[in-house]
Amino acid sequence: MAIEITEFANVSISVSPSGVAGGNFGILGFLTVDTDLVKSGKAITPAERSRSYTGLPSVGGDWETASAVYKAASAFYAQTPTPTDFTVLMAYETAQVASLIGGGTGTAAELIADESNWVDDSLELVIDGVTVTVANLVISAGAATYAGIAGEIQTQLLTASAPVGTTVTHNGFQFVISGVTAGASGSITFAVDSDASLALGLTAASAKLSQGLAAETAVDGLAANLSAGKEFIGLVTHKKFRDYTGGAFASGNSAEDIGVWAEGAKKIFCNTTNDLTTLTASATNTVSALKGRTLRFTLSTFSRDVNSYPSASVFGRAASVNFSAIGSTITLNLKQMPTIKAEDLTPSEFANMTSYNCSAVVQIGKSVNAYTSSRMASGSWLDTTHGLLWLENRCEVDMFNLLYVNNTKVPFTQSGINTTVAVLERSLQAAVRNGLAAPGYLPDGTYLPEGFIVNSVALADVPSSDKGNRVYAGLSFKMVGAGALQEVEVSGEFSE
């Protein structure tokens, strides 16, 4: 046989991993409660904790049109351009029983047809501390539907001494076995492996456990979603958490509690207030309390309509920003909020409202209804807060990708430091391109022609301990925000 060419020339090519994508800054998280109007079999269990949607039809598949979730989603998806990502976050205000949520299965007919092939047809699991064993599970005696099979399983579990009240249902996707003890003491296990339990998706290989859960506050629910890694940037809540209807501060259910939580979690809390004292001077109310806490991540919107969700519309408009595009950043001032009724305010009511750093959809002149002015509780602006969250992520992701996609290494030399400077500069240039930043003056009067300046500590000045730990902490930058014109005042003089 012929001699291979690799005897003389051998080439080996390594492939770098694809870079990590940046975050999504258009996801609205809507916090609701377990008493909201969800359709039968579509409830979000503590094991799932949240559910994401990409359009109003999919929301309507799970939630009744009279639900808070559907109303908020309607306001969100009514925006133009149409946003995409809406995530329902759960807080359980009533104690929850433990549930075993099965994995995927065949159709009901396929399960019944396969029953004769089961060698081990037992079903064994522990429900609220009681070991329940069905020696010979039969699923073919009733209706050839998921509901029929669920009913047969439930009957046989109860016959095998499962706690009275144990239920078995099918939610359209999987079988769910639920115990009866509500609260933290409620418990359940995966089913022991058998042909029957595997076919029904009830084993550890495919099922999920949702253990009993004590009643939660709004902040408890938010913290649980954050700990579970649920992704969202904007936050709107069920109307029951507005103002002080959920309780006083430190109850875990007031808008003030939620605003404080959002500040630490770096989530943009779009609060709605229905408190009419917002229109009076020097009142003590939710928006004055939020302002008093100088919350940079909380935006309040006033509405007389207690059943409306204007804040979902507000974030829906912000969610449309494509930070990768040129000149794409926006101010929310004077933007349209479809489906939201405009407030007819007197000049003095408007002045009082804005004194609390509160915004609203208002009637302007005879024909314009628009949102004004998008100040956060701290006095900063929504577009700045939103943009800086994006910029932090852009810098982090770009720097991570420098280290991640490199098949060798970035050397801890002056050349390597210069490489990190170049990467940071590219990240900051993106902020200038989209309009978040612009050439301008720093507070000390220094003019930045590029809109930013990057400083780096030279290799010779890096502590040896940092180099030994392979950590470079010498990068910093200063940037000038582009800001936005929201009011214009003109003075003139006229002479005949």
CSV table of N, CA and C in Angstrom, one decimal, residues 10-160:
chain,number,residue,atom,x,y,z
A,10,ASN,N,2.3,16.5,8.6
A,10,ASN,CA,1.2,16.1,9.5
A,10,ASN,C,0.6,17.4,10.1
A,11,VAL,N,-0.7,17.7,9.9
A,11,VAL,CA,-1.3,18.9,10.3
A,11,VAL,C,-2.4,18.6,11.4
A,12,SER,N,-2.4,19.3,12.5
A,12,SER,CA,-3.4,19.1,13.5
A,12,SER,C,-4.0,20.5,13.8
A,13,ILE,N,-5.3,20.6,13.8
A,13,ILE,CA,-5.9,21.9,14.0
A,13,ILE,C,-6.8,21.8,15.2
A,14,SER,N,-6.6,22.7,16.1
A,14,SER,CA,-7.4,22.8,17.3
A,14,SER,C,-8.6,23.8,17.0
A,15,VAL,N,-9.7,23.6,17.7
A,15,VAL,CA,-10.8,24.5,17.4
A,15,VAL,C,-11.2,25.2,18.8
A,16,SER,N,-11.2,26.5,18.7
A,16,SER,CA,-11.6,27.3,19.9
A,16,SER,C,-13.1,27.2,20.2
A,17,PRO,N,-13.4,27.2,21.4
A,17,PRO,CA,-14.9,27.2,21.7
A,17,PRO,C,-15.5,28.5,21.3
A,18,SER,N,-16.8,28.4,21.0
A,18,SER,CA,-17.6,29.6,20.7
A,18,SER,C,-17.7,30.5,21.9
A,19,GLY,N,-17.6,31.8,21.7
A,19,GLY,CA,-17.7,32.7,22.8
A,19,GLY,C,-19.1,32.7,23.5
A,20,VAL,N,-19.1,33.1,24.7
A,20,VAL,CA,-20.4,33.1,25.5
A,20,VAL,C,-21.2,34.3,25.0
A,21,ALA,N,-22.5,34.2,24.9
A,21,ALA,CA,-23.3,35.3,24.5
A,21,ALA,C,-23.6,36.2,25.7
A,22,GLY,N,-23.9,37.5,25.4
A,22,GLY,CA,-24.3,38.4,26.4
A,22,GLY,C,-25.7,38.1,27.0
A,23,GLY,N,-26.0,38.8,28.0
A,23,GLY,CA,-27.3,38.6,28.7
A,23,GLY,C,-28.5,39.2,27.9
A,24,ASN,N,-29.7,38.8,28.3
A,24,ASN,CA,-30.9,39.3,27.7
A,24,ASN,C,-31.5,40.3,28.6
A,25,PHE,N,-31.6,41.6,28.2
A,25,PHE,CA,-32.0,42.7,29.1
A,25,PHE,C,-33.4,43.1,28.7
A,26,GLY,N,-34.2,42.2,28.1
A,26,GLY,CA,-35.6,42.5,27.8
A,26,GLY,C,-36.5,41.5,28.5
A,27,ILE,N,-36.1,40.8,29.5
A,27,ILE,CA,-37.0,39.8,30.1
A,27,ILE,C,-37.7,40.4,31.3
A,28,LEU,N,-39.0,40.4,31.2
A,28,LEU,CA,-39.9,40.9,32.3
A,28,LEU,C,-40.3,39.7,33.2
A,29,GLY,N,-40.0,39.8,34.5
A,29,GLY,CA,-40.4,38.9,35.4
A,29,GLY,C,-41.7,39.4,36.1
A,30,PHE,N,-42.8,38.6,36.1
A,30,PHE,CA,-44.0,39.0,36.7
A,30,PHE,C,-44.3,38.1,37.9
A,31,LEU,N,-44.3,38.7,39.1
A,31,LEU,CA,-44.5,38.0,40.4
A,31,LEU,C,-46.0,37.8,40.7
A,32,THR,N,-46.4,36.6,40.7
A,32,THR,CA,-47.8,36.4,41.0
A,32,THR,C,-47.9,35.4,42.2
A,33,VAL,N,-49.1,35.0,42.6
A,33,VAL,CA,-49.3,34.1,43.7
A,33,VAL,C,-50.1,32.9,43.3
A,34,ASP,N,-50.1,31.9,44.2
A,34,ASP,CA,-50.7,30.6,43.8
A,34,ASP,C,-52.2,30.7,43.8
A,35,THR,N,-52.8,31.8,44.2
A,35,THR,CA,-54.3,32.0,44.2
A,35,THR,C,-54.7,32.7,42.9
A,36,ASP,N,-53.8,33.1,42.0
A,36,ASP,CA,-54.1,33.7,40.8
A,36,ASP,C,-54.8,32.7,39.9
A,37,LEU,N,-55.5,33.1,38.9
A,37,LEU,CA,-56.4,32.3,38.1
A,37,LEU,C,-55.7,31.5,37.0
A,38,VAL,N,-55.1,30.4,37.4
A,38,VAL,CA,-54.4,29.5,36.4
A,38,VAL,C,-55.4,28.5,35.9
A,39,LYS,N,-55.2,28.0,34.7
A,39,LYS,CA,-56.1,27.0,34.2
A,39,LYS,C,-55.8,25.7,34.8
A,40,SER,N,-56.8,24.8,34.8
A,40,SER,CA,-56.7,23.5,35.4
A,40,SER,C,-55.6,22.7,34.9
A,41,GLY,N,-54.8,22.2,35.8
A,41,GLY,CA,-53.6,21.4,35.4
A,41,GLY,C,-52.4,22.2,35.0
A,42,LYS,N,-52.5,23.5,34.9
A,42,LYS,CA,-51.4,24.3,34.4
A,42,LYS,C,-50.6,25.1,35.6
A,43,ALA,N,-51.0,24.8,36.8
A,43,ALA,CA,-50.3,25.5,37.9
A,43,ALA,C,-48.8,25.3,37.9
A,44,ILE,N,-48.1,26.3,38.3
A,44,ILE,CA,-46.6,26.2,38.4
A,44,ILE,C,-46.3,25.7,39.8
A,45,THR,N,-45.6,24.5,39.9
A,45,THR,CA,-45.3,24.0,41.2
A,45,THR,C,-44.0,24.6,41.8
A,46,PRO,N,-43.8,24.5,43.1
A,46,PRO,CA,-42.5,25.0,43.6
A,46,PRO,C,-41.3,24.4,42.9
A,47,ALA,N,-41.4,23.2,42.5
A,47,ALA,CA,-40.2,22.6,41.8
A,47,ALA,C,-39.9,23.3,40.5
A,48,GLU,N,-40.9,23.8,39.8
A,48,GLU,CA,-40.7,24.5,38.6
A,48,GLU,C,-40.4,26.0,38.9
A,49,ARG,N,-41.2,26.6,39.8
A,49,ARG,CA,-41.0,27.9,40.4
A,49,ARG,C,-41.3,29.0,39.4
A,50,SER,N,-41.0,28.9,38.1
A,50,SER,CA,-41.3,30.0,37.2
A,50,SER,C,-41.6,29.3,35.8
A,51,ARG,N,-42.2,30.1,34.9
A,51,ARG,CA,-42.4,29.6,33.6
A,51,ARG,C,-42.3,30.8,32.6
A,52,SER,N,-41.6,30.5,31.5
A,52,SER,CA,-41.3,31.6,30.5
A,52,SER,C,-42.2,31.4,29.3
A,53,TYR,N,-42.6,32.6,28.8
A,53,TYR,CA,-43.5,32.7,27.6
A,53,TYR,C,-42.9,33.7,26.6
A,54,THR,N,-43.2,33.5,25.3
A,54,THR,CA,-42.7,34.4,24.3
A,54,THR,C,-43.9,35.0,23.5
A,55,GLY,N,-45.1,34.9,24.0
A,55,GLY,CA,-46.2,35.6,23.3
A,55,GLY,C,-47.5,35.4,24.1
A,56,LEU,N,-48.4,36.3,23.8
A,56,LEU,CA,-49.7,36.3,24.6
A,56,LEU,C,-50.5,35.0,24.4
A,57,PRO,N,-50.5,34.4,23.2
A,57,PRO,CA,-51.2,33.1,23.0
A,57,PRO,C,-50.7,32.0,24.0
A,58,SER,N,-49.4,31.9,24.2
A,58,SER,CA,-48.9,30.9,25.1
A,58,SER,C,-49.3,31.2,26.6
A,59,VAL,N,-49.3,32.5,26.9
A,59,VAL,CA,-49.8,32.9,28.3
A,59,VAL,C,-51.2,32.5,28.4
A,60,GLY,N,-52.0,32.7,27.4
A,60,GLY,CA,-53.4,32.4,27.5
A,60,GLY,C,-53.7,30.9,27.5
A,61,GLY,N,-52.7,30.1,27.1
A,61,GLY,CA,-52.9,28.6,27.2
A,61,GLY,C,-52.8,28.1,28.6
A,62,ASP,N,-52.2,28.9,29.5
A,62,ASP,CA,-52.0,28.5,30.9
A,62,ASP,C,-52.9,29.3,31.9
A,63,TRP,N,-53.2,30.6,31.6
A,63,TRP,CA,-53.8,31.5,32.5
A,63,TRP,C,-55.2,32.0,32.0
A,64,GLU,N,-56.1,32.1,32.9
A,64,GLU,CA,-57.4,32.7,32.6
A,64,GLU,C,-57.2,34.2,32.2
A,65,THR,N,-58.1,34.7,31.3
A,65,THR,CA,-58.0,36.1,30.9
A,65,THR,C,-58.3,37.1,32.0
A,66,ALA,N,-58.9,36.6,33.1
A,66,ALA,CA,-59.2,37.5,34.2
A,66,ALA,C,-58.0,37.4,35.2
A,67,SER,N,-57.0,36.7,35.0
A,67,SER,CA,-55.9,36.6,35.9
A,67,SER,C,-55.0,37.8,35.8
A,68,ALA,N,-54.3,38.0,36.9
A,68,ALA,CA,-53.3,39.1,36.9
A,68,ALA,C,-52.2,38.9,35.9
A,69,VAL,N,-51.8,37.6,35.8
A,69,VAL,CA,-50.8,37.3,34.8
A,69,VAL,C,-51.2,37.7,33.4
A,70,TYR,N,-52.4,37.3,33.0
A,70,TYR,CA,-52.8,37.6,31.6
A,70,TYR,C,-53.0,39.1,31.4
A,71,LYS,N,-53.5,39.8,32.4
A,71,LYS,CA,-53.6,41.3,32.3
A,71,LYS,C,-52.2,42.0,32.1
A,72,ALA,N,-51.3,41.6,32.9
A,72,ALA,CA,-49.9,42.1,32.8
A,72,ALA,C,-49.3,41.8,31.5
A,73,ALA,N,-49.5,40.5,31.0
A,73,ALA,CA,-48.9,40.1,29.7
A,73,ALA,C,-49.5,40.8,28.6
A,74,SER,N,-50.8,41.1,28.7
A,74,SER,CA,-51.5,41.9,27.6
A,74,SER,C,-50.9,43.3,27.5
A,75,ALA,N,-50.6,43.9,28.6
A,75,ALA,CA,-50.0,45.3,28.6
A,75,ALA,C,-48.6,45.2,28.0
A,76,PHE,N,-47.9,44.2,28.4
A,76,PHE,CA,-46.5,44.0,28.0
A,76,PHE,C,-46.4,43.7,26.4
A,77,TYR,N,-47.2,42.8,26.0
A,77,TYR,CA,-47.2,42.5,24.5
A,77,TYR,C,-47.9,43.5,23.6
A,78,ALA,N,-48.6,44.4,24.2
A,78,ALA,CA,-49.3,45.4,23.4
A,78,ALA,C,-48.3,46.5,22.9
A,79,GLN,N,-47.1,46.5,23.5
A,79,GLN,CA,-46.1,47.5,23.2
A,79,GLN,C,-45.6,47.4,21.7
A,80,THR,N,-45.1,48.5,21.2
A,80,THR,CA,-44.5,48.5,19.9
A,80,THR,C,-43.1,49.2,20.0
A,81,PRO,N,-42.0,48.5,19.5
A,81,PRO,CA,-42.0,47.1,18.9
A,81,PRO,C,-42.4,46.1,20.0
A,82,THR,N,-42.9,45.0,19.5
A,82,THR,CA,-43.4,44.0,20.4
A,82,THR,C,-42.3,43.2,21.1
A,83,PRO,N,-42.3,43.3,22.5
A,83,PRO,CA,-41.3,42.5,23.2
A,83,PRO,C,-41.5,41.0,23.1
A,84,THR,N,-40.6,40.3,23.7
A,84,THR,CA,-40.7,38.8,23.5
A,84,THR,C,-40.8,38.0,24.8
A,85,ASP,N,-39.9,38.3,25.8
A,85,ASP,CA,-39.7,37.4,26.9
A,85,ASP,C,-40.5,37.9,28.2
A,86,PHE,N,-41.4,37.1,28.6
A,86,PHE,CA,-42.3,37.3,29.7
A,86,PHE,C,-42.2,36.0,30.6
A,87,THR,N,-41.8,36.2,31.8
A,87,THR,CA,-41.6,35.1,32.8
A,87,THR,C,-42.4,35.3,34.0
A,88,VAL,N,-43.2,34.3,34.3
A,88,VAL,CA,-44.1,34.3,35.5
A,88,VAL,C,-43.3,33.7,36.7
A,89,LEU,N,-43.1,34.5,37.7
A,89,LEU,CA,-42.4,34.1,38.9
A,89,LEU,C,-43.5,33.8,40.0
A,90,MET,N,-43.3,32.8,40.8
A,90,MET,CA,-44.3,32.4,41.8
A,90,MET,C,-43.8,32.7,43.2
A,91,ALA,N,-44.8,33.2,44.0
A,91,ALA,CA,-44.7,33.3,45.4
A,91,ALA,C,-45.9,32.6,46.0
A,92,TYR,N,-45.7,31.6,46.9
A,92,TYR,CA,-46.8,30.8,47.4
A,92,TYR,C,-47.3,31.3,48.7
A,93,GLU,N,-48.4,32.0,48.6
A,93,GLU,CA,-49.0,32.6,49.9
A,93,GLU,C,-49.7,31.6,50.7
A,94,THR,N,-50.0,30.4,50.2
A,94,THR,CA,-50.5,29.3,51.0
A,94,THR,C,-49.5,28.2,51.0
A,95,ALA,N,-49.5,27.5,52.2
A,95,ALA,CA,-48.5,26.4,52.3
A,95,ALA,C,-48.8,25.3,51.2
A,96,GLN,N,-47.8,24.7,50.7
A,96,GLN,CA,-47.9,23.8,49.6
A,96,GLN,C,-47.6,22.3,50.0
A,97,VAL,N,-48.3,21.4,49.4
A,97,VAL,CA,-48.0,20.0,49.7
A,97,VAL,C,-46.9,19.5,48.8
A,98,ALA,N,-46.3,18.4,49.1
A,98,ALA,CA,-45.2,17.8,48.3
A,98,ALA,C,-45.8,17.2,47.1
A,99,SER,N,-45.1,17.2,46.0
A,99,SER,CA,-45.5,16.6,44.7
A,99,SER,C,-44.4,16.0,44.0
A,100,LEU,N,-44.7,14.9,43.3
A,100,LEU,CA,-43.8,14.2,42.4
A,100,LEU,C,-44.2,14.5,41.0
A,101,ILE,N,-43.4,15.3,40.3
A,101,ILE,CA,-43.8,15.7,38.9
A,101,ILE,C,-43.1,14.8,37.9
A,102,GLY,N,-43.8,14.0,37.2
A,102,GLY,CA,-43.2,13.0,36.3
A,102,GLY,C,-42.5,13.5,35.1
A,103,GLY,N,-41.8,12.7,34.4
A,103,GLY,CA,-41.2,13.1,33.2
A,103,GLY,C,-42.1,12.8,32.0
A,104,GLY,N,-41.6,12.9,30.8
A,104,GLY,CA,-42.4,12.6,29.6
A,104,GLY,C,-42.7,11.1,29.5
A,105,THR,N,-43.9,10.9,28.9
A,105,THR,CA,-44.3,9.5,28.6
A,105,THR,C,-44.8,9.3,27.2
A,106,GLY,N,-45.1,8.1,26.9
A,106,GLY,CA,-45.8,7.9,25.6
A,106,GLY,C,-47.3,8.4,25.7
A,107,THR,N,-48.0,8.3,24.6
A,107,THR,CA,-49.5,8.6,24.7
A,107,THR,C,-50.2,7.7,25.7
A,108,ALA,N,-51.4,8.0,26.0
A,108,ALA,CA,-52.2,7.2,26.9
A,108,ALA,C,-52.4,5.8,26.3
A,109,ALA,N,-52.7,5.8,25.0
A,109,ALA,CA,-52.9,4.5,24.3
A,109,ALA,C,-51.6,3.7,24.3
A,110,GLU,N,-50.5,4.3,24.1
A,110,GLU,CA,-49.2,3.6,24.1
A,110,GLU,C,-48.9,3.0,25.4
A,111,LEU,N,-49.1,3.8,26.5
A,111,LEU,CA,-48.9,3.3,27.8
A,111,LEU,C,-49.7,2.0,28.1
A,112,ILE,N,-51.0,2.1,27.8
A,112,ILE,CA,-51.9,1.0,28.0
A,112,ILE,C,-51.4,-0.3,27.2
A,113,ALA,N,-51.0,0.0,26.0
A,113,ALA,CA,-50.6,-1.1,25.1
A,113,ALA,C,-49.3,-1.7,25.6
A,114,ASP,N,-48.5,-0.9,26.3
A,114,ASP,CA,-47.2,-1.4,26.8
A,114,ASP,C,-47.3,-2.1,28.1
A,115,GLU,N,-48.5,-2.0,28.8
A,115,GLU,CA,-48.6,-2.6,30.1
A,115,GLU,C,-48.4,-4.1,30.1
A,116,SER,N,-48.7,-4.8,29.1
A,116,SER,CA,-48.6,-6.2,29.1
A,116,SER,C,-47.1,-6.6,29.0
A,117,ASN,N,-46.2,-5.7,28.6
A,117,ASN,CA,-44.8,-6.0,28.6
A,117,ASN,C,-44.0,-5.7,29.9
A,118,TRP,N,-44.8,-5.2,30.9
A,118,TRP,CA,-44.1,-4.9,32.1
A,118,TRP,C,-43.8,-6.2,32.9
A,119,VAL,N,-42.5,-6.4,33.2
A,119,VAL,CA,-42.2,-7.6,34.0
A,119,VAL,C,-42.4,-7.3,35.5
A,120,ASP,N,-41.9,-6.1,35.8
A,120,ASP,CA,-42.0,-5.6,37.2
A,120,ASP,C,-43.1,-4.5,37.1
A,121,ASP,N,-44.3,-4.8,37.6
A,121,ASP,CA,-45.4,-3.8,37.4
A,121,ASP,C,-45.7,-3.1,38.8
A,122,SER,N,-44.7,-3.1,39.7
A,122,SER,CA,-45.0,-2.5,41.0
A,122,SER,C,-44.8,-1.0,40.9
A,123,LEU,N,-45.4,-0.3,41.9
A,123,LEU,CA,-45.2,1.2,42.1
A,123,LEU,C,-45.0,1.4,43.6
A,124,GLU,N,-43.8,1.9,43.9
A,124,GLU,CA,-43.5,2.1,45.3
A,124,GLU,C,-42.8,3.5,45.5
A,125,LEU,N,-43.3,4.3,46.5
A,125,LEU,CA,-42.8,5.5,46.8
A,125,LEU,C,-43.2,5.9,48.2
A,126,VAL,N,-42.6,7.0,48.8
A,126,VAL,CA,-42.9,7.4,50.2
A,126,VAL,C,-43.6,8.7,50.1
A,127,ILE,N,-44.9,8.8,50.6
A,127,ILE,CA,-45.7,10.0,50.6
A,127,ILE,C,-45.9,10.5,52.0
A,128,ASP,N,-45.4,11.7,52.3
A,128,ASP,CA,-45.6,12.2,53.7
A,128,ASP,C,-45.2,11.2,54.8
A,129,GLY,N,-44.1,10.6,54.5
A,129,GLY,CA,-43.5,9.6,55.5
A,129,GLY,C,-44.1,8.3,55.5
A,130,VAL,N,-45.1,8.0,54.6
A,130,VAL,CA,-45.8,6.7,54.5
A,130,VAL,C,-45.3,6.0,53.3
A,131,THR,N,-44.7,4.8,53.5
A,131,THR,CA,-44.3,4.0,52.3
A,131,THR,C,-45.5,3.3,51.7
A,132,VAL,N,-45.7,3.6,50.4
A,132,VAL,CA,-46.8,3.1,49.7
A,132,VAL,C,-46.4,2.2,48.6
A,133,THR,N,-46.9,0.9,48.6
A,133,THR,CA,-46.5,-0.1,47.6
A,133,THR,C,-47.7,-0.7,46.9
A,134,VAL,N,-47.7,-0.5,45.6
A,134,VAL,CA,-48.7,-1.1,44.8
A,134,VAL,C,-48.0,-2.3,44.1
A,135,ALA,N,-48.4,-3.5,44.5
A,135,ALA,CA,-47.6,-4.7,44.1
A,135,ALA,C,-47.8,-4.9,42.6
A,136,ASN,N,-49.0,-4.8,42.1
A,136,ASN,CA,-49.3,-5.0,40.7
A,136,ASN,C,-50.2,-3.9,40.1
A,137,LEU,N,-49.5,-2.9,39.6
A,137,LEU,CA,-50.2,-1.7,39.1
A,137,LEU,C,-50.9,-2.0,37.8
A,138,VAL,N,-52.2,-1.6,37.7
A,138,VAL,CA,-53.0,-1.8,36.5
A,138,VAL,C,-53.5,-0.5,36.0
A,139,ILE,N,-53.2,-0.2,34.7
A,139,ILE,CA,-53.7,1.1,34.2
A,139,ILE,C,-54.6,1.0,33.0
A,140,SER,N,-55.0,-0.2,32.7
A,140,SER,CA,-55.8,-0.5,31.5
A,140,SER,C,-57.3,-0.8,31.8
A,141,ALA,N,-57.7,-0.6,33.1
A,141,ALA,CA,-59.0,-1.0,33.5
A,141,ALA,C,-60.1,0.1,33.2
A,142,GLY,N,-59.6,1.3,33.1
A,142,GLY,CA,-60.5,2.5,32.9
A,142,GLY,C,-60.4,3.1,31.5
A,143,ALA,N,-60.7,4.4,31.4
A,143,ALA,CA,-60.7,5.1,30.2
A,143,ALA,C,-59.3,5.2,29.6
A,144,ALA,N,-59.1,5.1,28.3
A,144,ALA,CA,-57.8,5.1,27.7
A,144,ALA,C,-57.4,6.5,27.4
A,145,THR,N,-57.3,7.3,28.5
A,145,THR,CA,-56.9,8.7,28.5
A,145,THR,C,-55.9,8.9,29.6
A,146,TYR,N,-55.2,10.0,29.6
A,146,TYR,CA,-54.3,10.4,30.7
A,146,TYR,C,-55.0,10.5,32.0
A,147,ALA,N,-56.2,11.2,31.9
A,147,ALA,CA,-57.0,11.4,33.1
A,147,ALA,C,-57.5,10.0,33.6
A,148,GLY,N,-57.8,9.1,32.7
A,148,GLY,CA,-58.3,7.8,33.2
A,148,GLY,C,-57.2,7.0,33.9
A,149,ILE,N,-56.0,7.1,33.3
A,149,ILE,CA,-54.8,6.4,33.9
A,149,ILE,C,-54.5,7.0,35.2
A,150,ALA,N,-54.5,8.4,35.3
A,150,ALA,CA,-54.2,9.0,36.6
A,150,ALA,C,-55.2,8.6,37.7
A,151,GLY,N,-56.5,8.5,37.3
A,151,GLY,CA,-57.5,8.1,38.3
A,151,GLY,C,-57.3,6.7,38.8
A,152,GLU,N,-56.8,5.8,37.9
A,152,GLU,CA,-56.6,4.4,38.3
A,152,GLU,C,-55.4,4.3,39.2
A,153,ILE,N,-54.3,5.1,38.9
A,153,ILE,CA,-53.2,5.1,39.8
A,153,ILE,C,-53.5,5.6,41.2
A,154,GLN,N,-54.3,6.7,41.2
A,154,GLN,CA,-54.7,7.3,42.5
A,154,GLN,C,-55.5,6.3,43.3
A,155,THR,N,-56.5,5.6,42.7
A,155,THR,CA,-57.3,4.6,43.4
A,155,THR,C,-56.4,3.5,44.0
A,156,GLN,N,-55.4,3.0,43.2
A,156,GLN,CA,-54.6,1.9,43.7
A,156,GLN,C,-53.6,2.4,44.8
A,157,LEU,N,-53.2,3.7,44.7
A,157,LEU,CA,-52.3,4.2,45.8
A,157,LEU,C,-53.1,4.3,47.1
A,158,LEU,N,-54.3,4.8,47.0
A,158,LEU,CA,-55.1,4.9,48.2
A,158,LEU,C,-55.4,3.6,48.8
A,159,THR,N,-55.7,2.6,48.0
A,159,THR,CA,-55.9,1.2,48.4
A,159,THR,C,-54.7,0.7,49.1
A,160,ALA,N,-53.5,1.1,48.7
A,160,ALA,CA,-52.3,0.6,49.3
A,160,ALA,C,-51.9,1.5,50.5
